[in-house]
Short mmCIF file of C-alpha atoms and ligand atoms in Angstrom, two decimals:
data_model
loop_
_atom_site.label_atom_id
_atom_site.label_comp_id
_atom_site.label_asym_id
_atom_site.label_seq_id
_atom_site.Cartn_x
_atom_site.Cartn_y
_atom_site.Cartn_z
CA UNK A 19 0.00 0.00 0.00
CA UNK A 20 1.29 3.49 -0.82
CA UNK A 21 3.54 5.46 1.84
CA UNK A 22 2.33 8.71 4.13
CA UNK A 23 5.32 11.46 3.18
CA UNK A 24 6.11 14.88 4.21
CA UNK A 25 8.44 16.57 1.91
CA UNK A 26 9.86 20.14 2.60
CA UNK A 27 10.50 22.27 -0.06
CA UNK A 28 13.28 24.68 1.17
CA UNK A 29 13.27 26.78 -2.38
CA UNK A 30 16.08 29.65 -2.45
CA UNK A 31 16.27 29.48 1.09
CA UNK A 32 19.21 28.86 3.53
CA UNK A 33 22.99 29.64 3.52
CA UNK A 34 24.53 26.29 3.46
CA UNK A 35 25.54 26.56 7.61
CA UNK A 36 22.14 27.49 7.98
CA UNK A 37 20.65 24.17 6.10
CA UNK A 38 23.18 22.26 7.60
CA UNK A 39 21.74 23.41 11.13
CA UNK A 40 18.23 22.63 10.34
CA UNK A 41 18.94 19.16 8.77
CA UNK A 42 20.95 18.50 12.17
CA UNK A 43 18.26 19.60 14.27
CA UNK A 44 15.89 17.33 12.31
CA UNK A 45 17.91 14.37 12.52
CA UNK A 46 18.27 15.01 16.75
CA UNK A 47 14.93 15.33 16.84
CA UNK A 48 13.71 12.19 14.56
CA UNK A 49 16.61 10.14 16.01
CA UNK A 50 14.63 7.95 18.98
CA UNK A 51 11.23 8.27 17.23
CA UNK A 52 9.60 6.32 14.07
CA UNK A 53 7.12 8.17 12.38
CA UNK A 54 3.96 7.35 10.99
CA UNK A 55 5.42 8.99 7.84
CA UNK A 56 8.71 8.95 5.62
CA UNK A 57 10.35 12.40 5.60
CA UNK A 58 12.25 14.29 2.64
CA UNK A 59 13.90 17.51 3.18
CA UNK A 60 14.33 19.19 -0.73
CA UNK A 61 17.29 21.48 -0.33
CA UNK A 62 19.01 23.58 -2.69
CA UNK A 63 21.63 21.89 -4.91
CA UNK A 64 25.14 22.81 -3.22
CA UNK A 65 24.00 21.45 0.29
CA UNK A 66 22.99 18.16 -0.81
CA UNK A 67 26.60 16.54 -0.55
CA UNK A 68 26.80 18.15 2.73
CA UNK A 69 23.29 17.33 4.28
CA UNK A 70 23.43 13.87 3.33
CA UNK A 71 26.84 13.06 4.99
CA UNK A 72 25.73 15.04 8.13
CA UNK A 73 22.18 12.97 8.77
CA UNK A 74 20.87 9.61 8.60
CA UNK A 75 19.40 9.20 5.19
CA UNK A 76 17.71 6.10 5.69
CA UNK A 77 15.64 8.07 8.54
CA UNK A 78 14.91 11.14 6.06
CA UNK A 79 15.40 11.19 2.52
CA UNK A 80 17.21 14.05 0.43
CA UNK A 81 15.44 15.82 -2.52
CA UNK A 82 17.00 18.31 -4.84
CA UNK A 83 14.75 20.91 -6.22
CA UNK A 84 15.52 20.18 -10.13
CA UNK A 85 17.65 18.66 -12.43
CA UNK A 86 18.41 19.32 -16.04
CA UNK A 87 16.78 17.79 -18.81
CA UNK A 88 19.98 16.86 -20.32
CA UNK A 89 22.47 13.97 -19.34
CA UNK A 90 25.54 15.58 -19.80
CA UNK A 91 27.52 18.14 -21.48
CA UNK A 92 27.63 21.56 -22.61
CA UNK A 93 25.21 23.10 -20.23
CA UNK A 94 26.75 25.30 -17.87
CA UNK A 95 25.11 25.87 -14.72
CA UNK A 96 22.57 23.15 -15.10
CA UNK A 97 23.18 19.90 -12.60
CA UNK A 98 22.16 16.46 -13.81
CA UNK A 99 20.60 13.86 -12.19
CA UNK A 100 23.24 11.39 -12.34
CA UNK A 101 25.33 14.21 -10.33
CA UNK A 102 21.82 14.47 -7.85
CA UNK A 103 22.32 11.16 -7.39
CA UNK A 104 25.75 11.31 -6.59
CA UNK A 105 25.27 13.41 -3.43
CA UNK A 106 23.33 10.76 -2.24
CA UNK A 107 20.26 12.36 -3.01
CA UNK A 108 17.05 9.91 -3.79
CA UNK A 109 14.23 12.09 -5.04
CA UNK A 110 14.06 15.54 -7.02
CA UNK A 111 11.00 17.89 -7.10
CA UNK A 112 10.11 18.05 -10.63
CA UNK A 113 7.63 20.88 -12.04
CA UNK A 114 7.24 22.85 -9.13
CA UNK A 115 4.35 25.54 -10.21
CA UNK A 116 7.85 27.73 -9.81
CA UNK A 117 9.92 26.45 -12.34
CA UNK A 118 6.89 26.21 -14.96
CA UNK A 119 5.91 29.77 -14.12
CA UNK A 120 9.46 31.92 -14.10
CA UNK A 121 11.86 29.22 -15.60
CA UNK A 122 9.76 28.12 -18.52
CA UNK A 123 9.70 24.17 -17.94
CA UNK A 124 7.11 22.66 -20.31
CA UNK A 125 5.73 19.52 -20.67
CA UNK A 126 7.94 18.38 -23.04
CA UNK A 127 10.89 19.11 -20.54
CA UNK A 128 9.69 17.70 -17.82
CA UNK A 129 8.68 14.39 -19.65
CA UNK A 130 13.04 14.00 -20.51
CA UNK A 131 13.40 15.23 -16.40
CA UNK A 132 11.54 12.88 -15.61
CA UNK A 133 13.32 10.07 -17.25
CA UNK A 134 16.78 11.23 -16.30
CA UNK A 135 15.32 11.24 -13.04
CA UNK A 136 14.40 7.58 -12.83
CA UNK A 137 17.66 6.06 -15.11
CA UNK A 138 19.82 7.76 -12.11
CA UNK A 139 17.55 5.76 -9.64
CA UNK A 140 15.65 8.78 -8.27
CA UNK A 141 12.28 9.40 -7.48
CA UNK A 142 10.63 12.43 -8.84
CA UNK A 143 8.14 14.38 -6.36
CA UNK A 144 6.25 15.66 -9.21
CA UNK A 145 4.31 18.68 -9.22
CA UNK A 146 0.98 19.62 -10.57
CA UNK A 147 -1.70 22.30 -10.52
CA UNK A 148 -3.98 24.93 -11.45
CA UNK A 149 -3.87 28.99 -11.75
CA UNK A 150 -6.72 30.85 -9.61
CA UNK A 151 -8.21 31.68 -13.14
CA UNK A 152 -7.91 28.00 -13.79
CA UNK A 153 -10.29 26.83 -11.03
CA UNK A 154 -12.47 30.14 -11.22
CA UNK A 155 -12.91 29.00 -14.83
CA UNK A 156 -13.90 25.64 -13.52
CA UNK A 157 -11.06 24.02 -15.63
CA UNK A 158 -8.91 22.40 -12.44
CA UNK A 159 -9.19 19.15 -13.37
CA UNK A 160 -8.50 19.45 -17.14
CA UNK A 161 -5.57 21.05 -16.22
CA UNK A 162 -4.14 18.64 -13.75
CA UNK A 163 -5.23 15.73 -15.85
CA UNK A 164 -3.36 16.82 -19.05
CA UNK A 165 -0.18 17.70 -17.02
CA UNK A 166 -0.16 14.03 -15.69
CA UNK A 167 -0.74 12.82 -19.09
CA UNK A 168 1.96 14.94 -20.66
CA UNK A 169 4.56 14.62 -18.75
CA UNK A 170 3.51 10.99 -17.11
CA UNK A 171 1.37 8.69 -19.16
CA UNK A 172 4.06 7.66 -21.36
CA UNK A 173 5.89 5.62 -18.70
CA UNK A 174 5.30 2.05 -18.11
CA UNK A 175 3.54 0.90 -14.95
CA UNK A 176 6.40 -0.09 -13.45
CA UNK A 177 8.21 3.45 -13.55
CA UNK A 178 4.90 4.97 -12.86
CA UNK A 179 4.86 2.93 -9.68
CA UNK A 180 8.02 4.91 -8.59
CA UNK A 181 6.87 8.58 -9.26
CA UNK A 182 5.37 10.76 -5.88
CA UNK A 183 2.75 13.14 -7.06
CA UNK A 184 2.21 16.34 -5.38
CA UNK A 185 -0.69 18.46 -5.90
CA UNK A 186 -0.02 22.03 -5.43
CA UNK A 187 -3.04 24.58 -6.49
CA UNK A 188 -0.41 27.49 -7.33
CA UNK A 189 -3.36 30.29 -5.65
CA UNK A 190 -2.22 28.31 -2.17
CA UNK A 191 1.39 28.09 -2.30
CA UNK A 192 3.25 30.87 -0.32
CA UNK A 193 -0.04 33.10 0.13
CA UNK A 194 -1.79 31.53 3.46
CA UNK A 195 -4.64 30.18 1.26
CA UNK A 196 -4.76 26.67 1.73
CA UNK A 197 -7.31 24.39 -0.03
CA UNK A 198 -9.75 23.11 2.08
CA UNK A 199 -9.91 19.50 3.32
CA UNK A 200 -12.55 19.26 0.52
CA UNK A 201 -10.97 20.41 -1.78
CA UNK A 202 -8.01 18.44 -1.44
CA UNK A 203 -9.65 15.69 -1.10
CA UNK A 204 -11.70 16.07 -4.51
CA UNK A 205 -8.97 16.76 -6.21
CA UNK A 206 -6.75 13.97 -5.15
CA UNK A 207 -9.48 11.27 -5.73
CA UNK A 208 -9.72 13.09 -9.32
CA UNK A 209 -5.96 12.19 -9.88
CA UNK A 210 -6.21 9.09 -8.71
CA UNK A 211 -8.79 8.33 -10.84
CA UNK A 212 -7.41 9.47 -13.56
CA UNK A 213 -4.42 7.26 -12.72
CA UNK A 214 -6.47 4.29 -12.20
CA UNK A 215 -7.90 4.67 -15.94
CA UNK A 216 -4.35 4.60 -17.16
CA UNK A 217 -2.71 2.18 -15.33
CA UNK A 218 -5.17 0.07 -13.35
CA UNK A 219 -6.27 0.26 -9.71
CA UNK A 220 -3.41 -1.51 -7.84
CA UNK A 221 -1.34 1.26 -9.42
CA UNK A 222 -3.24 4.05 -8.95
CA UNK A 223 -3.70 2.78 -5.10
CA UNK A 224 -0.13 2.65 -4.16
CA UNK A 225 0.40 5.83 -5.49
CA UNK A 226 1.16 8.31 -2.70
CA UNK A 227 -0.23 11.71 -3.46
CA UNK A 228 0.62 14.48 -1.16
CA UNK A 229 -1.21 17.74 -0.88
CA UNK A 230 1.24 21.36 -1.07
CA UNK A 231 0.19 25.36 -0.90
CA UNK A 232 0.07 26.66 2.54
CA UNK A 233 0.09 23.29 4.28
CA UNK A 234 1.30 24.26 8.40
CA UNK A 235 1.34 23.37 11.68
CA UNK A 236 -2.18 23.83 11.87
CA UNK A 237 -3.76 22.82 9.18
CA UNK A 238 -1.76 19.20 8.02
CA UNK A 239 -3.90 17.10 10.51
CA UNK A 240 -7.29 17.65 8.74
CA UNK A 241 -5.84 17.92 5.72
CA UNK A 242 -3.93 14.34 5.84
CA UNK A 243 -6.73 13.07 7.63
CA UNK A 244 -8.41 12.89 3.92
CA UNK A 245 -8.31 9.12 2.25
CA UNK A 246 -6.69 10.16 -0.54
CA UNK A 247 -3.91 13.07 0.73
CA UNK A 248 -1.15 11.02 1.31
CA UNK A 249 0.69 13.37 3.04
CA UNK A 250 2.36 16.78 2.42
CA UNK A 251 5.02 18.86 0.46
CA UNK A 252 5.42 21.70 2.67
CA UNK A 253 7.47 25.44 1.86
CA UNK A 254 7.80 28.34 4.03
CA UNK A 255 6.38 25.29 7.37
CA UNK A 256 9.68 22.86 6.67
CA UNK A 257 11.96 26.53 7.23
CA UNK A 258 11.76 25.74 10.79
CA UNK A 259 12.22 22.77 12.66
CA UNK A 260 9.92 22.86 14.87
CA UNK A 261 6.79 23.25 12.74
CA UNK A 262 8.06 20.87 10.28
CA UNK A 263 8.10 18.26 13.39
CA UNK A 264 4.23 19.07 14.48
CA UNK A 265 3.60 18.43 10.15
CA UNK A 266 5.16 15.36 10.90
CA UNK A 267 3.68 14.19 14.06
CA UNK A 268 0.69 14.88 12.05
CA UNK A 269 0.18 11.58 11.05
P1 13P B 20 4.17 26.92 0.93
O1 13P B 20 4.00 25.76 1.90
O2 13P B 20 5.14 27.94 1.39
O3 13P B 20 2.83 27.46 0.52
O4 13P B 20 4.82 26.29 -0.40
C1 13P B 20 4.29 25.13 -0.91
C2 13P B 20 5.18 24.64 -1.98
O5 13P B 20 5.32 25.26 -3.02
C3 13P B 20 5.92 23.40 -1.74
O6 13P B 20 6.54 22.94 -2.88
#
């Protein structure tokens, strides 16, 4: 059956001393307890080597935030997944709202991320969702569906298997608007659905989907008490250690 996760999303956050310090305190503070959850921490690219050598990896996992959608090569500044993996590193976040929005990442990109991703023996934490004009418009679900199936649907089952979705409605990420438990919940029956009609049932059942925008202290318990929010990937909440714990201890 699928996994609960919490992910943090650090984003452009975090001298390397102070990632290093939060990942620490993390790994004190999961060290004598088992959650009911696995836990990622997504950190920028040049603290991964660091962060992984500093905590116990099999206790939380390591995410980078991106990797190119090119193996090797010419491409300065880009990082490739083979290099991610390198650092230790198991999963990547791939199509954050973020990167679609100010860094241009299409479907077509993401579909070759993807794959890099998964050669290299990581798992992508892959991102979907709608504008506010989107949903206002009524067109959520078309939207979500066709960036599953354009970036997704052309992987077998068995890679499918590996992928981690996250839906992220881009009108609650960063701006204190979270979806409702209702709203969550719709939506993430919708993907699995939609899943399920590609891929089968067992599939689309052990797929964890985890619910992102605004997701706190606060607010994870209802929203992971939902039977299809398999847990959370969390921003400005996993900045802090403490708050990222109580998200934790949610489950
Ligand atoms: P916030 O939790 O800060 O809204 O960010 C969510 C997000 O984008 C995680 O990837």
């Amino acid at each position: 059956m699928r996994k609960n996760i919490v992910a943090g999303n650090w984003k452009m956050n975090k001298t390397l001393q102070e990632g290093l310090a939060l990942a620490t305190e993390l790994n004190a503070a999961l060290a004598n307890v088992t959650p009911n959850c696995d836990v990622v921490i997504g950190t920028p690219f040049i603290h991964l080597a660091s962060i992984t050598a500093a905590i116990d990896t099999n206790k939380i996992g390591v995410a980078a935030e991106n990797c190119a959608d090119k193996k090797s090569g010419a491409y300065t500044g880009e990082v490739s997944a083979e290099m991610v993996a390198s650092t230790g590193a198991k999963y990547v976040i791939l199509g954050h709202s973020e990167r679609r929005a100010y860094y241009g990442e299409t479907s077509a990109i993401l579909k070759d991320k993807v794959a890099l991703a998964l050669e290299n023996g990581l798992t992508p934490i892959f991102c979907i969702g709608e504008v506010l004009e989107e949903r206002e418009a009524g067109k959520h679900f078309d939207v979500v569906k066709t960036q599953i199936e354009e970036a997704l649907f052309n992987l077998s089952a068995e890679d499918f298997g590996k992928i981690i979705l996250a839906y992220e409605p881009v009108w609650a990420i960063g701006t204190g608007k979270t979806a409702t438990p209702e709203q969550a919940q719709e939506m993430h029956a919708f993907i699995r659905k939609t899943i399920a009609d590609k891929y089968g049932k067992e599939v689309a059942d052990n797929t964890s989907i985890l619910y992102g925008g605004s997701c706190n202290a606060g607010n994870a318990k209802e929203l992971f008490s939902n039977p299809d929010v398999d847990g959370g990937l969390i921003g400005g909440a996993s900045l802090k250690a403490d708050s990222f714990m109580t998200i934790i201890n949610a489950f």
